[in-house]
Short mmCIF file of C-alpha atoms in Angstrom, two decimals:
data_model
loop_
_atom_site.label_atom_id
_atom_site.label_comp_id
_atom_site.label_asym_id
_atom_site.label_seq_id
_atom_site.Cartn_x
_atom_site.Cartn_y
_atom_site.Cartn_z
CA MET Y 25 71.93 146.65 -158.79
CA ARG Y 26 73.56 143.12 -160.82
CA PRO Y 27 77.28 144.42 -161.65
CA ALA Y 28 79.06 143.83 -164.53
CA PRO Y 29 80.59 140.08 -164.86
CA GLY Y 30 84.34 140.45 -163.43
CA VAL Y 31 85.88 138.63 -160.10
CA HIS Y 32 84.57 137.69 -157.94
CA THR Y 33 84.83 134.79 -154.90
CA ALA Y 34 83.14 133.27 -152.95
CA SER Y 35 81.91 134.90 -149.09
CA ALA Y 36 84.89 135.16 -147.37
CA SER Y 37 84.30 134.76 -143.63
CA PRO Y 38 83.21 138.21 -141.72
CA SER Y 39 85.66 138.80 -138.75
CA ILE Y 40 83.20 140.92 -136.49
CA VAL Y 41 80.88 139.13 -134.12
CA SER Y 42 77.35 140.39 -133.80
CA THR Y 43 75.56 141.24 -130.72
CA PRO Y 44 71.84 140.20 -129.64
CA ALA Y 45 69.70 142.81 -129.15
CA ARG Y 46 67.41 142.82 -125.82
CA ASN Y 47 64.29 142.02 -125.33
CA GLY Y 48 62.10 145.11 -124.60
CA SER Y 49 58.58 146.79 -123.82
CA LYS Y 50 57.90 148.15 -127.32
CA LEU Y 51 58.42 148.10 -130.94
CA ASP Y 52 61.27 151.35 -130.47
CA VAL Y 53 63.67 147.80 -129.16
CA ILE Y 54 63.33 146.48 -132.66
CA ALA Y 55 64.46 149.99 -134.14
CA THR Y 56 67.04 149.83 -131.33
CA TRP Y 57 68.62 146.84 -132.77
CA VAL Y 58 68.61 148.76 -136.45
CA VAL Y 59 70.02 151.15 -135.49
CA ALA Y 60 72.59 149.25 -132.83
CA ALA Y 61 74.07 147.35 -135.94
CA MET Y 62 74.01 151.10 -138.38
CA ALA Y 63 77.84 151.50 -136.65
CA THR Y 64 79.21 154.91 -138.25
CA TRP Y 65 82.69 155.23 -139.18
CA ALA Y 66 85.06 158.48 -138.89
CA ASP Y 67 86.37 159.72 -142.24
CA ASP Y 68 90.19 158.34 -141.45
CA ALA Y 69 88.54 154.21 -140.77
CA GLU Y 70 89.44 151.71 -142.01
CA VAL Y 71 86.38 150.01 -144.47
CA PRO Y 72 84.96 147.04 -142.68
CA PHE Y 73 84.48 144.92 -145.72
CA ALA Y 74 81.86 142.77 -144.45
CA LEU Y 75 78.67 142.96 -141.55
CA ALA Y 76 78.36 141.16 -138.14
CA ASP Y 77 79.04 138.06 -138.32
CA SER Y 78 77.69 135.06 -136.64
CA ARG Y 79 80.08 132.75 -136.88
CA GLY Y 80 77.86 129.64 -137.92
CA GLU Y 81 78.62 126.87 -139.76
CA PRO Y 82 78.92 127.27 -144.05
CA SER Y 83 76.02 125.87 -145.36
CA GLY Y 84 77.17 124.47 -148.84
CA SER Y 85 74.92 126.37 -150.98
CA PRO Y 86 75.75 128.07 -153.54
CA PRO Y 87 77.89 130.99 -152.28
CA ALA Y 88 77.62 134.97 -152.21
CA LEU Y 89 79.13 136.20 -155.54
CA GLN Y 90 81.30 139.06 -154.05
CA TRP Y 91 83.57 141.52 -155.73
CA THR Y 92 86.82 143.75 -154.03
CA THR Y 93 88.88 145.65 -154.89
CA ALA Y 94 91.45 143.77 -152.59
CA ALA Y 95 93.76 142.30 -155.21
CA VAL Y 96 94.02 145.35 -157.51
CA ALA Y 97 96.99 147.61 -157.77
CA PRO Y 98 96.13 151.10 -155.58
CA ARG Y 99 96.47 153.24 -158.48
CA ASP Y 100 94.13 150.79 -160.23
CA ARG Y 101 90.94 150.22 -157.94
CA PHE Y 102 88.55 153.11 -159.02
CA ALA Y 103 88.31 152.57 -162.31
CA TYR Y 104 87.72 148.65 -161.94
CA TRP Y 105 85.11 149.66 -159.33
CA ARG Y 106 83.86 152.18 -162.26
CA ASP Y 107 84.41 149.86 -165.58
CA GLU Y 108 83.66 146.28 -164.26
CA VAL Y 109 81.97 146.50 -161.33
CA MET Y 110 79.61 149.32 -160.76
CA ARG Y 111 77.61 149.48 -164.45
CA ARG Y 112 74.67 151.10 -163.57
CA ASN Y 113 75.44 153.51 -161.09
CA GLU Y 114 79.22 155.08 -162.70
CA PRO Y 115 81.09 155.98 -159.73
CA VAL Y 116 82.34 159.49 -161.33
CA ALA Y 117 84.46 160.91 -158.18
CA GLN Y 118 86.70 159.33 -155.93
CA LEU Y 119 86.71 161.73 -152.42
CA GLU Y 120 89.30 160.96 -150.94
CA HIS Y 121 92.91 161.04 -152.44
CA ASP Y 122 95.24 160.74 -149.45
CA ARG Y 123 94.57 156.92 -149.25
CA PRO Y 124 93.85 153.86 -151.93
CA PHE Y 125 90.29 153.22 -152.90
CA ASP Y 126 88.67 150.11 -151.36
CA ALA Y 127 85.15 148.44 -151.86
CA HIS Y 128 83.35 145.45 -151.55
CA LEU Y 129 79.96 144.08 -153.05
CA ARG Y 130 78.52 141.02 -151.59
CA ILE Y 131 75.17 140.02 -153.38
CA ILE Y 132 72.85 136.85 -153.05
CA ASN Y 133 69.64 135.83 -155.86
CA ALA Y 134 66.75 133.99 -155.38
CA ASN Y 135 63.66 133.98 -157.45
CA GLY Y 136 64.42 136.91 -159.16
CA ILE Y 137 65.13 138.88 -156.10
CA GLN Y 138 68.60 140.81 -154.94
CA LEU Y 139 69.58 141.15 -151.79
CA LEU Y 140 73.88 142.74 -151.72
CA GLU Y 141 76.14 144.36 -149.35
CA HIS Y 142 78.12 147.74 -151.14
CA VAL Y 143 80.86 148.77 -148.88
CA SER Y 144 83.27 151.93 -150.54
CA SER Y 145 85.96 154.26 -149.70
CA SER Y 146 83.53 157.95 -150.74
CA ILE Y 147 82.21 158.85 -153.67
CA ALA Y 148 80.52 160.22 -155.64
CA GLY Y 149 78.22 158.17 -158.64
CA GLU Y 150 75.99 158.55 -160.73
CA ARG Y 151 72.92 157.02 -162.83
CA SER Y 152 72.42 159.60 -165.96
CA ALA Y 153 69.44 159.41 -167.99
CA ALA Y 154 71.18 158.44 -170.90
CA ARG Y 155 72.51 155.20 -168.70
CA CYS Y 156 68.70 154.33 -168.09
CA ALA Y 157 67.70 154.91 -171.84
CA ALA Y 158 70.98 152.52 -172.73
CA ASP Y 159 70.45 149.60 -170.43
CA GLY Y 160 66.71 149.67 -169.75
CA VAL Y 161 68.11 148.67 -166.17
CA ASP Y 162 63.80 148.91 -164.53
CA ASP Y 163 64.17 147.81 -161.06
CA ILE Y 164 63.06 149.06 -158.33
CA VAL Y 165 65.93 149.21 -154.86
CA PHE Y 166 64.87 149.08 -151.30
CA ASP Y 167 68.64 151.33 -150.65
CA LEU Y 168 69.78 150.79 -146.64
CA MET Y 169 72.61 153.21 -145.26
CA VAL Y 170 73.74 151.21 -142.93
CA GLY Y 171 76.81 153.01 -141.84
CA ALA Y 172 78.11 156.43 -142.98
CA ARG Y 173 79.26 160.06 -141.75
CA HIS Y 174 77.34 161.76 -144.61
CA GLY Y 175 75.54 161.28 -147.75
CA THR Y 176 72.86 162.99 -150.41
CA LEU Y 177 70.97 161.30 -152.97
CA ASP Y 178 69.11 163.55 -155.73
CA HIS Y 179 66.29 161.46 -156.97
CA ALA Y 180 62.83 161.96 -159.00
CA GLY Y 181 63.36 165.80 -158.56
CA ARG Y 182 63.80 164.91 -154.11
CA SER Y 183 67.33 165.92 -152.82
CA LEU Y 184 67.17 164.42 -149.43
CA PRO Y 185 69.96 163.62 -147.18
CA HIS Y 186 70.91 159.59 -146.76
CA ARG Y 187 72.25 159.29 -143.44
CA ALA Y 188 72.50 155.37 -140.72
CA GLY Y 189 69.31 154.50 -140.46
CA ASP Y 190 67.81 155.63 -144.04
CA LEU Y 191 65.32 153.15 -146.35
CA CYS Y 192 64.89 155.24 -148.90
CA ILE Y 193 63.43 153.58 -152.81
CA ILE Y 194 65.55 154.09 -155.89
CA ASP Y 195 63.67 153.25 -159.36
CA GLN Y 196 66.13 152.18 -161.52
CA ALA Y 197 64.42 153.68 -165.25
CA GLN Y 198 65.06 157.00 -163.15
CA PRO Y 199 68.39 159.42 -163.31
CA SER Y 200 69.30 159.80 -159.59
CA SER Y 201 72.82 160.70 -157.84
CA LEU Y 202 74.49 160.84 -154.85
CA VAL Y 203 77.10 161.20 -152.97
CA ARG Y 204 78.24 158.86 -149.89
CA SER Y 205 81.67 159.43 -147.13
CA ARG Y 206 82.74 155.68 -146.08
CA HIS Y 207 80.14 153.90 -146.23
CA ARG Y 208 78.26 150.05 -145.53
CA ALA Y 209 75.24 149.64 -147.54
CA VAL Y 210 72.23 146.44 -147.98
CA ALA Y 211 70.16 146.86 -150.61
CA LEU Y 212 67.04 144.94 -152.01
CA VAL Y 213 66.36 144.83 -155.26
CA LEU Y 214 63.11 143.57 -156.76
CA PRO Y 215 62.09 143.32 -160.49
CA ARG Y 216 59.69 146.01 -161.57
CA MET Y 217 57.62 143.77 -162.49
CA MET Y 218 56.99 142.55 -158.96
CA VAL Y 219 56.29 145.83 -157.43
CA THR Y 220 54.04 146.80 -160.29
CA ARG Y 221 51.54 143.69 -159.62
CA ALA Y 222 51.89 144.44 -156.42
CA LEU Y 223 50.70 148.08 -156.31
CA GLY Y 224 48.38 147.51 -159.63
CA ARG Y 225 50.31 150.38 -161.19
CA ASP Y 226 54.09 151.16 -162.16
CA PRO Y 227 55.48 152.61 -159.12
CA ASP Y 228 57.51 155.34 -160.95
CA HIS Y 229 55.81 157.93 -158.30
CA LEU Y 230 57.86 156.07 -155.42
CA ALA Y 231 61.12 157.13 -156.36
CA GLY Y 232 63.20 159.40 -153.91
CA LEU Y 233 60.81 157.57 -151.00
CA THR Y 234 61.93 157.55 -147.45
CA LEU Y 235 60.65 154.57 -145.99
CA PRO Y 236 59.54 154.98 -141.58
CA ALA Y 237 61.59 153.16 -139.25
CA LYS Y 238 58.41 151.50 -137.24
CA GLY Y 239 56.08 149.09 -137.78
CA ILE Y 240 57.34 146.52 -141.12
CA GLY Y 241 59.76 149.44 -141.89
CA ALA Y 242 61.70 148.88 -138.93
CA LEU Y 243 61.03 144.69 -139.02
CA LEU Y 244 62.43 144.87 -143.44
CA ARG Y 245 65.96 146.68 -142.45
CA ALA Y 246 66.08 144.34 -139.11
CA HIS Y 247 65.97 141.30 -141.87
CA MET Y 248 67.91 142.84 -144.16
CA ILE Y 249 70.42 143.08 -141.82
CA ALA Y 250 70.30 140.08 -140.52
CA THR Y 251 70.20 137.97 -143.90
CA MET Y 252 72.91 139.23 -144.64
CA VAL Y 253 74.81 138.14 -141.85
CA HIS Y 254 73.74 134.75 -142.01
CA GLU Y 255 73.83 134.22 -145.60
CA ALA Y 256 76.68 132.08 -145.34
CA GLU Y 257 75.16 129.77 -142.59
CA LEU Y 258 71.47 129.69 -145.27
CA SER Y 259 71.19 126.88 -147.42
CA GLU Y 260 69.41 127.48 -150.79
CA ARG Y 261 65.96 126.34 -150.04
CA GLN Y 262 66.40 128.83 -146.68
CA ARG Y 263 67.73 131.94 -148.89
CA VAL Y 264 64.51 131.51 -150.80
CA VAL Y 265 62.28 131.78 -147.52
CA ALA Y 266 64.52 134.75 -146.58
CA LEU Y 267 64.31 137.10 -149.76
CA THR Y 268 61.00 136.11 -150.33
CA ALA Y 269 60.22 137.05 -146.72
CA ALA Y 270 62.03 140.25 -147.95
CA ALA Y 271 60.50 140.82 -151.16
CA ASP Y 272 57.09 140.84 -149.17
CA MET Y 273 57.37 142.88 -146.39
CA ALA Y 274 58.61 145.68 -148.07
CA LEU Y 275 55.61 145.18 -151.07
CA ALA Y 276 53.48 145.71 -147.39
CA GLN Y 277 55.16 148.60 -146.64
CA LEU Y 278 55.46 150.50 -150.21
CA GLN Y 279 51.42 149.51 -150.43
CA ALA Y 280 50.92 150.87 -147.11
CA GLU Y 281 52.50 153.90 -148.40
CA ALA Y 282 50.47 154.06 -151.72
CA VAL Y 283 47.49 153.46 -150.29
CA GLY Y 284 47.89 155.02 -146.47
CA GLY Y 285 46.91 151.33 -144.99
CA SER Y 286 47.55 147.33 -146.33
CA GLU Y 287 44.96 145.81 -147.72
CA PRO Y 288 43.41 142.65 -145.53
CA ASP Y 289 44.74 140.29 -147.80
CA GLY Y 290 46.66 141.36 -149.99
CA PHE Y 291 49.92 141.34 -148.45
CA GLU Y 292 49.00 138.21 -146.39
CA SER Y 293 52.86 137.32 -146.84
CA GLY Y 294 54.07 140.21 -145.94
CA HIS Y 295 52.67 140.51 -142.79
CA TYR Y 296 53.10 136.66 -141.33
CA ALA Y 297 56.45 137.21 -142.32
CA ALA Y 298 57.24 141.02 -140.28
CA ALA Y 299 54.82 139.04 -137.59
CA ARG Y 300 56.34 136.63 -136.62
CA GLN Y 301 59.61 138.50 -136.74
CA LEU Y 302 58.29 140.57 -134.15
CA ILE Y 303 57.32 137.53 -132.00
CA GLU Y 304 61.16 136.45 -132.18
CA ARG Y 305 62.97 139.52 -131.24
CA ARG Y 306 59.69 139.97 -128.33
CA CYS Y 307 58.64 136.90 -127.25
CA ALA Y 308 60.80 137.55 -123.64
CA ASP Y 309 58.14 140.10 -123.44
CA ALA Y 310 55.40 138.78 -120.89
CA ALA Y 311 52.94 141.78 -122.62
CA LEU Y 312 53.47 141.09 -126.22
CA SER Y 313 49.96 139.29 -127.49
CA PRO Y 314 48.33 138.87 -130.81
CA ASP Y 315 46.90 142.67 -130.88
CA MET Y 316 49.94 144.60 -129.84
CA VAL Y 317 51.16 142.52 -132.99
CA ALA Y 318 48.70 143.90 -135.58
CA ARG Y 319 49.05 147.53 -134.07
CA ALA Y 320 53.17 147.04 -134.52
CA ILE Y 321 53.71 146.30 -138.31
CA GLY Y 322 50.25 148.00 -138.34
CA CYS Y 323 47.66 145.82 -140.15
CA SER Y 324 44.27 144.86 -138.23
CA ARG Y 325 43.82 141.63 -136.10
CA ALA Y 326 41.84 139.97 -138.47
CA SER Y 327 43.59 140.04 -141.40
CA LEU Y 328 46.81 138.53 -139.35
CA TYR Y 329 44.59 135.63 -137.79
CA ARG Y 330 43.84 134.50 -141.72
CA ALA Y 331 47.33 135.12 -142.24
CA PHE Y 332 48.30 132.85 -139.25
CA ALA Y 333 45.24 130.35 -139.50
CA ARG Y 334 46.62 129.90 -143.73
CA ARG Y 335 49.20 127.93 -141.93
CA GLY Y 336 47.69 126.00 -140.04
CA GLU Y 337 49.32 128.37 -137.28
CA THR Y 338 47.44 130.74 -134.51
CA ILE Y 339 49.87 134.06 -133.32
CA ALA Y 340 49.42 132.91 -129.59
CA ALA Y 341 50.49 129.06 -130.41
CA VAL Y 342 53.73 130.81 -132.36
CA ILE Y 343 53.96 133.32 -129.29
CA TRP Y 344 54.37 130.58 -126.84
CA ASP Y 345 56.39 128.39 -128.80
CA CYS Y 346 58.87 131.21 -129.44
CA ARG Y 347 59.13 131.21 -125.60
CA LEU Y 348 59.67 127.86 -125.07
CA THR Y 349 62.08 127.48 -127.64
CA ARG Y 350 64.16 130.58 -126.43
CA ALA Y 351 63.81 128.41 -123.04
CA TRP Y 352 65.16 125.59 -123.87
CA GLN Y 353 68.40 127.07 -125.70
CA LEU Y 354 68.92 128.79 -122.32
CA LEU Y 355 68.47 126.01 -120.63
CA THR Y 356 71.19 124.21 -122.51
CA THR Y 357 73.78 127.47 -123.15
CA ARG Y 358 76.21 126.43 -120.54
CA PRO Y 359 77.20 129.73 -119.75
CA LEU Y 360 73.85 130.13 -118.07
CA ASP Y 361 73.63 127.06 -116.37
CA GLY Y 362 74.12 128.89 -112.95
CA LEU Y 363 70.47 130.41 -113.34
CA LYS Y 364 67.30 129.28 -111.50
CA VAL Y 365 64.93 128.03 -113.89
CA ALA Y 366 62.35 130.88 -112.47
CA GLU Y 367 64.16 133.23 -113.31
CA ILE Y 368 64.54 131.88 -116.71
CA ALA Y 369 61.48 131.60 -117.28
CA PHE Y 370 60.75 135.21 -115.86
CA ARG Y 371 63.52 135.81 -118.95
CA CYS Y 372 61.58 133.98 -121.03
CA GLY Y 373 58.24 135.82 -121.05
CA PHE Y 374 56.55 132.95 -118.04
CA LEU Y 375 55.06 135.16 -115.17
CA ASP Y 376 55.09 132.01 -113.05
CA ALA Y 377 56.62 128.92 -112.64
CA PRO Y 378 54.04 126.23 -112.32
CA THR Y 379 52.97 127.44 -115.72
CA PHE Y 380 56.10 127.36 -117.45
CA ASN Y 381 57.07 123.93 -116.25
CA ARG Y 382 53.33 122.28 -117.19
CA MET Y 383 53.81 123.79 -121.28
CA PHE Y 384 57.93 123.05 -121.45
CA LYS Y 385 57.19 119.65 -120.00
CA ARG Y 386 53.65 119.63 -122.79
CA ARG Y 387 56.31 120.80 -125.57
CA PHE Y 388 59.08 118.91 -124.79
CA GLY Y 389 58.43 116.04 -122.75
CA MET Y 390 60.42 116.59 -119.98
CA THR Y 391 60.59 119.27 -117.39
CA PRO Y 392 62.93 122.35 -117.53
CA SER Y 393 65.59 120.51 -114.61
CA ASP Y 394 65.09 117.49 -116.74
CA ALA Y 395 65.70 119.38 -119.88
CA ARG Y 396 69.05 120.85 -117.70
CA GLU Y 397 70.07 117.84 -116.49
CA GLN Y 398 70.04 116.24 -119.44
CA HIS Y 399 72.27 119.33 -121.50
CA LEU Y 400 75.11 118.77 -118.34
CA ALA Y 401 75.16 114.44 -118.90
CA ASP Y 402 75.70 115.06 -122.36
CA GLN Y 403 77.91 117.38 -121.84
CA ARG Y 404 80.02 115.56 -119.42
CA ALA Y 405 80.19 112.38 -121.77
CA ARG Y 406 81.51 114.25 -124.47
CA HIS Y 407 84.11 115.66 -122.06
CA GLY Y 408 85.03 112.48 -121.14
CA ALA Y 409 84.49 111.35 -124.48
CA VAL Y 410 87.85 112.97 -125.13
#
């Protein structure tokens, strides 16, 4: 959904602080994290103009492109959005008349892949057959409704509700129409040729499909949201990695939907990216194992072992490394200074202190207690120098 050239600015710093998900023992925790991020708003609420922000430092990489109605006269906002920004999907009606129209669009790009965030007042829009024929745009869009009171999508003979949490496939070569209350959506846009090569056929049959919110589908939702939350902190290379991982997961999910299961090696990168994200989110679960990871993302254990082996890794080693990294972060986070080392070990997926101490020292060259003491000494030195 690349907009026409228009007024745009560097990405502004959002003002809402995100809340990390708690780790649990089931993949449902991932879905819970996604749902928690998909707050809905009452019809009389103000449109929030950005996803939750981690408040990290700007990366110095090229800023996201951003379009907003904020600087446009209220009476001209809808026309501006219709004529200058949303040229692929034309807004045809403003559904709220008791307040000025508000909208915001933010886009990041990498290697032909786009990830965008769209926030808007209530609106009806369409992509007509005439427009499809005129502009020739045929990208495949994974449209994630992050928050809305209600919405509908009519596309490729399917008429379906588009509610918070729904991830729908939109084929921009085919007409579509939508109605949305005040909403926020995040969309992943892939070139049609990329999808065609991955599936071995044209993806027109997937238009209007809603992807399941489990397995890779749940991880893809979380990854899309997290990437937009943190985009200001990412270097240019990190953006490429984040968008490529999103594309890999989306293609792996599409292939599973098309043939009823992922090929062992055809979507290895998607399986690897999904597995890494799952491990990072669930490493505090002491029961997490390679088998559980493979089952959760919907591929065989052998396929996942190969995906990690080709990168010089093992699944078990990555799980333990994530646990140790989390332990280091807890030991060197001042609000948690009062926690006992054994409690930190338990919070990070270790069932006994001796194993934790041994693995921690092997990884970081010092015991957990030494790491905490070093952190406290560094804090005292910094404060004393001020």
